[in-house]
Amino acid sequence: MKPGGLRSSHAEHYERMVTYYRRQDPLVPDGAVVFLGDSFIQGMCVSAVHDKAVNFGIGGDTTVGLLCRLPAYRCLKRARAVVVAIGYNDLRERGNEQILSGYHEILSEMPEGVPVLLCSVLPIDERCRREKYNHRIVALNRRAAGLCTPGNDRHFVDAGEPLRGPDGNLVCECHEPDGIHLNARGYDIWIGVLRTQLRQAL
């Protein structure tokens, strides 16, 4: 199940986590809210969003990696909702069109009748990063929102707006020193947005 494009250390971590989650999958209760994504999800206290939440986040994952492991999660058919947050790690290796194609495939693989919340890629603080992704992230999110139609139980969640400062950067008070990952204050804002959007979707 090893996806292409992962460095060896990340590939080992990915394989290990997929093995753990495959064992966990049959134990997920009916009606759970399943969270899928990369380190942004893996680092989230998902029970703060919903009391029957399950975290299947894998740090370093991409849209390609998530597509590779989706078949392992049979619990998705029994889920009350699915939350997806993926795409940041794709920015290094893939253009926006490729990422959007991955989103389309992921949404297509989700069970019918189960609400899916696709989260925006969050802004970064370019003031402390070599990468300058924020312009691409804005354009990517605008297109990703167009893939989601509430009538088909596909919802776009833009948590980036309350985390973005006037200059377009992730605000200092909401991130770890790496300028990418959220701290407790940043997660609190994102969790609040997710709670509201999940209530509306259900």
PDB file of C-alpha atoms in Angstrom:
ATOM      1  CA  MET A   1       0.000   0.000   0.000  1.00  0.00           C
ATOM      2  CA  LYS A   2       3.052   2.272  -0.160  1.00  0.00           C
ATOM      3  CA  PRO A   3       2.154   5.445  -2.093  1.00  0.00           C
ATOM      4  CA  GLY A   4       4.585   7.084  -4.462  1.00  0.00           C
ATOM      5  CA  GLY A   5       6.420  10.299  -3.601  1.00  0.00           C
ATOM      6  CA  LEU A   6       7.047   9.619   0.089  1.00  0.00           C
ATOM      7  CA  ARG A   7      10.578   9.730   1.499  1.00  0.00           C
ATOM      8  CA  SER A   8      11.643   6.457   3.123  1.00  0.00           C
ATOM      9  CA  SER A   9      11.180   7.698   6.697  1.00  0.00           C
ATOM     10  CA  HIS A  10       7.699   8.982   5.897  1.00  0.00           C
ATOM     11  CA  ALA A  11       6.884   5.794   3.989  1.00  0.00           C
ATOM     12  CA  GLU A  12       7.788   3.698   7.043  1.00  0.00           C
ATOM     13  CA  HIS A  13       5.647   5.899   9.278  1.00  0.00           C
ATOM     14  CA  TYR A  14       2.802   5.700   6.765  1.00  0.00           C
ATOM     15  CA  GLU A  15       2.938   1.887   6.569  1.00  0.00           C
ATOM     16  CA  ARG A  16       3.075   1.571  10.349  1.00  0.00           C
ATOM     17  CA  MET A  17       0.068   3.839  10.881  1.00  0.00           C
ATOM     18  CA  VAL A  18      -1.951   2.132   8.138  1.00  0.00           C
ATOM     19  CA  THR A  19      -1.346  -1.184   9.899  1.00  0.00           C
ATOM     20  CA  TYR A  20      -2.527   0.240  13.238  1.00  0.00           C
ATOM     21  CA  TYR A  21      -5.612   1.797  11.703  1.00  0.00           C
ATOM     22  CA  ARG A  22      -6.502  -1.364   9.784  1.00  0.00           C
ATOM     23  CA  ARG A  23      -6.679  -3.182  13.121  1.00  0.00           C
ATOM     24  CA  GLN A  24      -8.749  -0.394  14.624  1.00  0.00           C
ATOM     25  CA  ASP A  25     -11.233  -0.169  11.746  1.00  0.00           C
ATOM     26  CA  PRO A  26     -13.516  -3.118  12.736  1.00  0.00           C
ATOM     27  CA  LEU A  27     -13.813  -1.688  16.248  1.00  0.00           C
ATOM     28  CA  VAL A  28     -15.097   1.724  15.157  1.00  0.00           C
ATOM     29  CA  PRO A  29     -18.703   2.015  16.402  1.00  0.00           C
ATOM     30  CA  ASP A  30     -21.604   2.688  14.067  1.00  0.00           C
ATOM     31  CA  GLY A  31     -22.375   6.372  13.749  1.00  0.00           C
ATOM     32  CA  ALA A  32     -18.822   7.582  14.380  1.00  0.00           C
ATOM     33  CA  VAL A  33     -17.409  10.726  12.791  1.00  0.00           C
ATOM     34  CA  VAL A  34     -14.242   9.623  10.985  1.00  0.00           C
ATOM     35  CA  PHE A  35     -11.375  12.080  10.521  1.00  0.00           C
ATOM     36  CA  LEU A  36      -8.974  11.473   7.618  1.00  0.00           C
ATOM     37  CA  GLY A  37      -5.913  13.526   6.777  1.00  0.00           C
ATOM     38  CA  ASP A  38      -2.310  14.412   7.471  1.00  0.00           C
ATOM     39  CA  SER A  39      -0.511  15.796  10.541  1.00  0.00           C
ATOM     40  CA  PHE A  40      -3.097  18.570  10.939  1.00  0.00           C
ATOM     41  CA  ILE A  41      -5.676  15.871  11.678  1.00  0.00           C
ATOM     42  CA  GLN A  42      -3.315  13.534  13.524  1.00  0.00           C
ATOM     43  CA  GLY A  43      -2.535  16.372  15.935  1.00  0.00           C
ATOM     44  CA  MET A  44      -6.176  17.287  16.538  1.00  0.00           C
ATOM     45  CA  CYS A  45      -8.178  16.281  19.595  1.00  0.00           C
ATOM     46  CA  VAL A  46     -11.082  15.115  17.438  1.00  0.00           C
ATOM     47  CA  SER A  47     -13.252  14.269  20.436  1.00  0.00           C
ATOM     48  CA  ALA A  48     -13.487  18.037  20.985  1.00  0.00           C
ATOM     49  CA  VAL A  49     -15.410  18.186  17.682  1.00  0.00           C
ATOM     50  CA  HIS A  50     -17.692  15.182  18.239  1.00  0.00           C
ATOM     51  CA  ASP A  51     -17.955  12.728  21.125  1.00  0.00           C
ATOM     52  CA  LYS A  52     -17.885   9.720  18.764  1.00  0.00           C
ATOM     53  CA  ALA A  53     -14.957  10.870  16.648  1.00  0.00           C
ATOM     54  CA  VAL A  54     -12.180   8.600  15.354  1.00  0.00           C
ATOM     55  CA  ASN A  55      -8.801   9.950  14.236  1.00  0.00           C
ATOM     56  CA  PHE A  56      -7.183   8.316  11.183  1.00  0.00           C
ATOM     57  CA  GLY A  57      -4.692  11.118  10.475  1.00  0.00           C
ATOM     58  CA  ILE A  58      -1.154  10.305   9.317  1.00  0.00           C
ATOM     59  CA  GLY A  59       1.571  12.945   9.447  1.00  0.00           C
ATOM     60  CA  GLY A  60       3.160  13.585   6.064  1.00  0.00           C
ATOM     61  CA  ASP A  61       0.263  12.077   4.106  1.00  0.00           C
ATOM     62  CA  THR A  62      -0.900  13.354   0.722  1.00  0.00           C
ATOM     63  CA  THR A  63      -3.967  12.979  -1.464  1.00  0.00           C
ATOM     64  CA  VAL A  64      -2.239  10.016  -3.143  1.00  0.00           C
ATOM     65  CA  GLY A  65      -1.542   8.356   0.188  1.00  0.00           C
ATOM     66  CA  LEU A  66      -5.076   8.884   1.420  1.00  0.00           C
ATOM     67  CA  LEU A  67      -6.508   7.365  -1.750  1.00  0.00           C
ATOM     68  CA  CYS A  68      -4.265   4.326  -1.266  1.00  0.00           C
ATOM     69  CA  ARG A  69      -5.547   3.677   2.244  1.00  0.00           C
ATOM     70  CA  LEU A  70      -9.246   4.475   1.815  1.00  0.00           C
ATOM     71  CA  PRO A  71     -10.168   0.841   0.992  1.00  0.00           C
ATOM     72  CA  ALA A  72      -8.915  -0.193   4.447  1.00  0.00           C
ATOM     73  CA  TYR A  73     -11.630   1.854   6.157  1.00  0.00           C
ATOM     74  CA  ARG A  74     -14.814  -0.155   5.905  1.00  0.00           C
ATOM     75  CA  CYS A  75     -16.152   1.843   8.843  1.00  0.00           C
ATOM     76  CA  LEU A  76     -16.785   4.741   6.435  1.00  0.00           C
ATOM     77  CA  LYS A  77     -19.961   3.018   5.271  1.00  0.00           C
ATOM     78  CA  ARG A  78     -21.197   3.005   8.883  1.00  0.00           C
ATOM     79  CA  ALA A  79     -20.034   6.544   9.700  1.00  0.00           C
ATOM     80  CA  ARG A  80     -22.308   9.411  10.611  1.00  0.00           C
ATOM     81  CA  ALA A  81     -19.942  11.790   8.794  1.00  0.00           C
ATOM     82  CA  VAL A  82     -16.389  11.974   7.432  1.00  0.00           C
ATOM     83  CA  VAL A  83     -14.007  14.916   7.839  1.00  0.00           C
ATOM     84  CA  VAL A  84     -11.131  15.178   5.327  1.00  0.00           C
ATOM     85  CA  ALA A  85      -8.154  17.551   5.672  1.00  0.00           C
ATOM     86  CA  ILE A  86      -5.382  16.808   3.185  1.00  0.00           C
ATOM     87  CA  GLY A  87      -3.366  18.620   0.550  1.00  0.00           C
ATOM     88  CA  TYR A  88      -0.641  20.675   2.226  1.00  0.00           C
ATOM     89  CA  ASN A  89       2.056  18.045   1.700  1.00  0.00           C
ATOM     90  CA  ASP A  90       1.038  17.754  -1.972  1.00  0.00           C
ATOM     91  CA  LEU A  91       2.135  21.348  -2.603  1.00  0.00           C
ATOM     92  CA  ARG A  92       5.801  20.334  -2.791  1.00  0.00           C
ATOM     93  CA  GLU A  93       5.328  17.687  -5.470  1.00  0.00           C
ATOM     94  CA  ARG A  94       2.077  18.429  -7.305  1.00  0.00           C
ATOM     95  CA  GLY A  95       0.387  21.316  -9.043  1.00  0.00           C
ATOM     96  CA  ASN A  96      -3.023  22.554  -8.006  1.00  0.00           C
ATOM     97  CA  GLU A  97      -4.733  20.713 -10.849  1.00  0.00           C
ATOM     98  CA  GLN A  98      -3.268  17.408  -9.642  1.00  0.00           C
ATOM     99  CA  ILE A  99      -4.339  18.120  -6.068  1.00  0.00           C
ATOM    100  CA  LEU A 100      -7.850  18.979  -7.218  1.00  0.00           C
ATOM    101  CA  SER A 101      -7.978  15.745  -9.187  1.00  0.00           C
ATOM    102  CA  GLY A 102      -7.051  13.941  -5.960  1.00  0.00           C
ATOM    103  CA  TYR A 103      -9.841  15.709  -4.086  1.00  0.00           C
ATOM    104  CA  HIS A 104     -12.305  14.690  -6.772  1.00  0.00           C
ATOM    105  CA  GLU A 105     -11.241  11.039  -6.488  1.00  0.00           C
ATOM    106  CA  ILE A 106     -11.403  11.093  -2.692  1.00  0.00           C
ATOM    107  CA  LEU A 107     -14.914  12.550  -2.711  1.00  0.00           C
ATOM    108  CA  SER A 108     -15.962  10.010  -5.345  1.00  0.00           C
ATOM    109  CA  GLU A 109     -14.754   7.146  -3.136  1.00  0.00           C
ATOM    110  CA  MET A 110     -16.852   8.238  -0.169  1.00  0.00           C
ATOM    111  CA  PRO A 111     -20.055   6.252   0.532  1.00  0.00           C
ATOM    112  CA  GLU A 112     -23.275   7.777  -0.740  1.00  0.00           C
ATOM    113  CA  GLY A 113     -25.518   9.172   1.962  1.00  0.00           C
ATOM    114  CA  VAL A 114     -22.638   9.893   4.357  1.00  0.00           C
ATOM    115  CA  PRO A 115     -21.923  13.632   4.782  1.00  0.00           C
ATOM    116  CA  VAL A 116     -18.322  14.536   3.924  1.00  0.00           C
ATOM    117  CA  LEU A 117     -16.659  17.737   5.129  1.00  0.00           C
ATOM    118  CA  LEU A 118     -13.641  18.685   2.992  1.00  0.00           C
ATOM    119  CA  CYS A 119     -11.454  21.147   4.876  1.00  0.00           C
ATOM    120  CA  SER A 120      -9.500  23.939   3.250  1.00  0.00           C
ATOM    121  CA  VAL A 121      -5.705  23.854   3.231  1.00  0.00           C
ATOM    122  CA  LEU A 122      -4.726  26.294   5.958  1.00  0.00           C
ATOM    123  CA  PRO A 123      -2.463  29.288   5.339  1.00  0.00           C
ATOM    124  CA  ILE A 124       1.139  29.231   6.513  1.00  0.00           C
ATOM    125  CA  ASP A 125       3.241  31.997   8.009  1.00  0.00           C
ATOM    126  CA  GLU A 126       5.544  32.841   5.115  1.00  0.00           C
ATOM    127  CA  ARG A 127       7.504  35.209   7.338  1.00  0.00           C
ATOM    128  CA  CYS A 128       9.228  32.209   8.922  1.00  0.00           C
ATOM    129  CA  ARG A 129       9.156  29.805   5.954  1.00  0.00           C
ATOM    130  CA  ARG A 130      11.239  29.419   2.836  1.00  0.00           C
ATOM    131  CA  GLU A 131       8.157  28.196   0.951  1.00  0.00           C
ATOM    132  CA  LYS A 132       5.735  30.801  -0.395  1.00  0.00           C
ATOM    133  CA  TYR A 133       2.520  28.816  -0.772  1.00  0.00           C
ATOM    134  CA  ASN A 134      -0.226  31.166   0.388  1.00  0.00           C
ATOM    135  CA  HIS A 135      -1.149  32.436  -3.072  1.00  0.00           C
ATOM    136  CA  ARG A 136      -1.467  28.849  -4.311  1.00  0.00           C
ATOM    137  CA  ILE A 137      -3.427  27.826  -1.210  1.00  0.00           C
ATOM    138  CA  VAL A 138      -6.027  30.561  -1.772  1.00  0.00           C
ATOM    139  CA  ALA A 139      -6.491  29.507  -5.403  1.00  0.00           C
ATOM    140  CA  LEU A 140      -6.610  25.814  -4.474  1.00  0.00           C
ATOM    141  CA  ASN A 141      -9.251  26.345  -1.807  1.00  0.00           C
ATOM    142  CA  ARG A 142     -11.407  28.415  -4.142  1.00  0.00           C
ATOM    143  CA  ARG A 143     -11.448  25.560  -6.652  1.00  0.00           C
ATOM    144  CA  ALA A 144     -11.872  22.867  -3.988  1.00  0.00           C
ATOM    145  CA  ALA A 145     -14.990  24.601  -2.676  1.00  0.00           C
ATOM    146  CA  GLY A 146     -16.518  24.177  -6.128  1.00  0.00           C
ATOM    147  CA  LEU A 147     -16.195  20.395  -5.836  1.00  0.00           C
ATOM    148  CA  CYS A 148     -18.530  20.315  -2.846  1.00  0.00           C
ATOM    149  CA  THR A 149     -22.303  20.402  -3.225  1.00  0.00           C
ATOM    150  CA  PRO A 150     -24.376  20.272  -0.022  1.00  0.00           C
ATOM    151  CA  GLY A 151     -27.196  18.623  -1.980  1.00  0.00           C
ATOM    152  CA  ASN A 152     -24.899  15.620  -2.404  1.00  0.00           C
ATOM    153  CA  ASP A 153     -23.752  15.752   1.223  1.00  0.00           C
ATOM    154  CA  ARG A 154     -20.359  17.208   0.261  1.00  0.00           C
ATOM    155  CA  HIS A 155     -19.479  20.306   2.277  1.00  0.00           C
ATOM    156  CA  PHE A 156     -16.468  22.643   2.105  1.00  0.00           C
ATOM    157  CA  VAL A 157     -15.118  23.925   5.433  1.00  0.00           C
ATOM    158  CA  ASP A 158     -12.958  27.048   5.228  1.00  0.00           C
ATOM    159  CA  ALA A 159     -11.148  27.293   8.540  1.00  0.00           C
ATOM    160  CA  GLY A 160      -8.405  29.370   6.943  1.00  0.00           C
ATOM    161  CA  GLU A 161     -10.294  32.659   7.012  1.00  0.00           C
ATOM    162  CA  PRO A 162     -10.380  33.099  10.820  1.00  0.00           C
ATOM    163  CA  LEU A 163      -6.722  31.984  11.027  1.00  0.00           C
ATOM    164  CA  ARG A 164      -5.431  34.354   8.329  1.00  0.00           C
ATOM    165  CA  GLY A 165      -4.081  37.788   9.179  1.00  0.00           C
ATOM    166  CA  PRO A 166      -4.536  40.955   7.071  1.00  0.00           C
ATOM    167  CA  ASP A 167      -1.262  40.163   5.251  1.00  0.00           C
ATOM    168  CA  GLY A 168      -2.487  36.700   4.248  1.00  0.00           C
ATOM    169  CA  ASN A 169      -0.240  34.840   6.676  1.00  0.00           C
ATOM    170  CA  LEU A 170      -1.248  32.377   9.377  1.00  0.00           C
ATOM    171  CA  VAL A 171      -1.396  34.624  12.446  1.00  0.00           C
ATOM    172  CA  CYS A 172       1.526  34.269  14.852  1.00  0.00           C
ATOM    173  CA  GLU A 173      -0.679  33.605  17.865  1.00  0.00           C
ATOM    174  CA  CYS A 174      -2.103  30.456  16.252  1.00  0.00           C
ATOM    175  CA  HIS A 175       0.904  28.449  15.108  1.00  0.00           C
ATOM    176  CA  GLU A 176       3.900  26.502  16.326  1.00  0.00           C
ATOM    177  CA  PRO A 177       7.426  27.834  15.613  1.00  0.00           C
ATOM    178  CA  ASP A 178       7.516  26.022  12.245  1.00  0.00           C
ATOM    179  CA  GLY A 179       4.956  28.458  10.846  1.00  0.00           C
ATOM    180  CA  ILE A 180       2.755  25.613   9.606  1.00  0.00           C
ATOM    181  CA  HIS A 181       1.231  23.564  12.392  1.00  0.00           C
ATOM    182  CA  LEU A 182      -1.385  24.963  14.722  1.00  0.00           C
ATOM    183  CA  ASN A 183      -0.902  25.493  18.434  1.00  0.00           C
ATOM    184  CA  ALA A 184      -3.684  25.090  20.989  1.00  0.00           C
ATOM    185  CA  ARG A 185      -5.197  28.486  20.125  1.00  0.00           C
ATOM    186  CA  GLY A 186      -5.185  27.695  16.410  1.00  0.00           C
ATOM    187  CA  TYR A 187      -6.769  24.296  16.949  1.00  0.00           C
ATOM    188  CA  ASP A 188      -9.412  25.845  19.180  1.00  0.00           C
ATOM    189  CA  ILE A 189     -10.478  28.112  16.301  1.00  0.00           C
ATOM    190  CA  TRP A 190     -10.469  25.275  13.761  1.00  0.00           C
ATOM    191  CA  ILE A 191     -12.387  22.959  16.087  1.00  0.00           C
ATOM    192  CA  GLY A 192     -15.006  25.663  16.631  1.00  0.00           C
ATOM    193  CA  VAL A 193     -15.509  26.042  12.870  1.00  0.00           C
ATOM    194  CA  LEU A 194     -15.751  22.262  12.447  1.00  0.00           C
ATOM    195  CA  ARG A 195     -18.304  21.903  15.257  1.00  0.00           C
ATOM    196  CA  THR A 196     -20.573  24.453  13.610  1.00  0.00           C
ATOM    197  CA  GLN A 197     -20.206  23.007  10.111  1.00  0.00           C
ATOM    198  CA  LEU A 198     -20.702  19.440  11.344  1.00  0.00           C
ATOM    199  CA  ARG A 199     -23.920  20.364  13.153  1.00  0.00           C
ATOM    200  CA  GLN A 200     -25.218  21.944   9.959  1.00  0.00           C
ATOM    201  CA  ALA A 201     -24.231  18.940   7.837  1.00  0.00           C
ATOM    202  CA  LEU A 202     -25.965  16.506  10.186  1.00  0.00           C
TER     203      LEU A 202
END
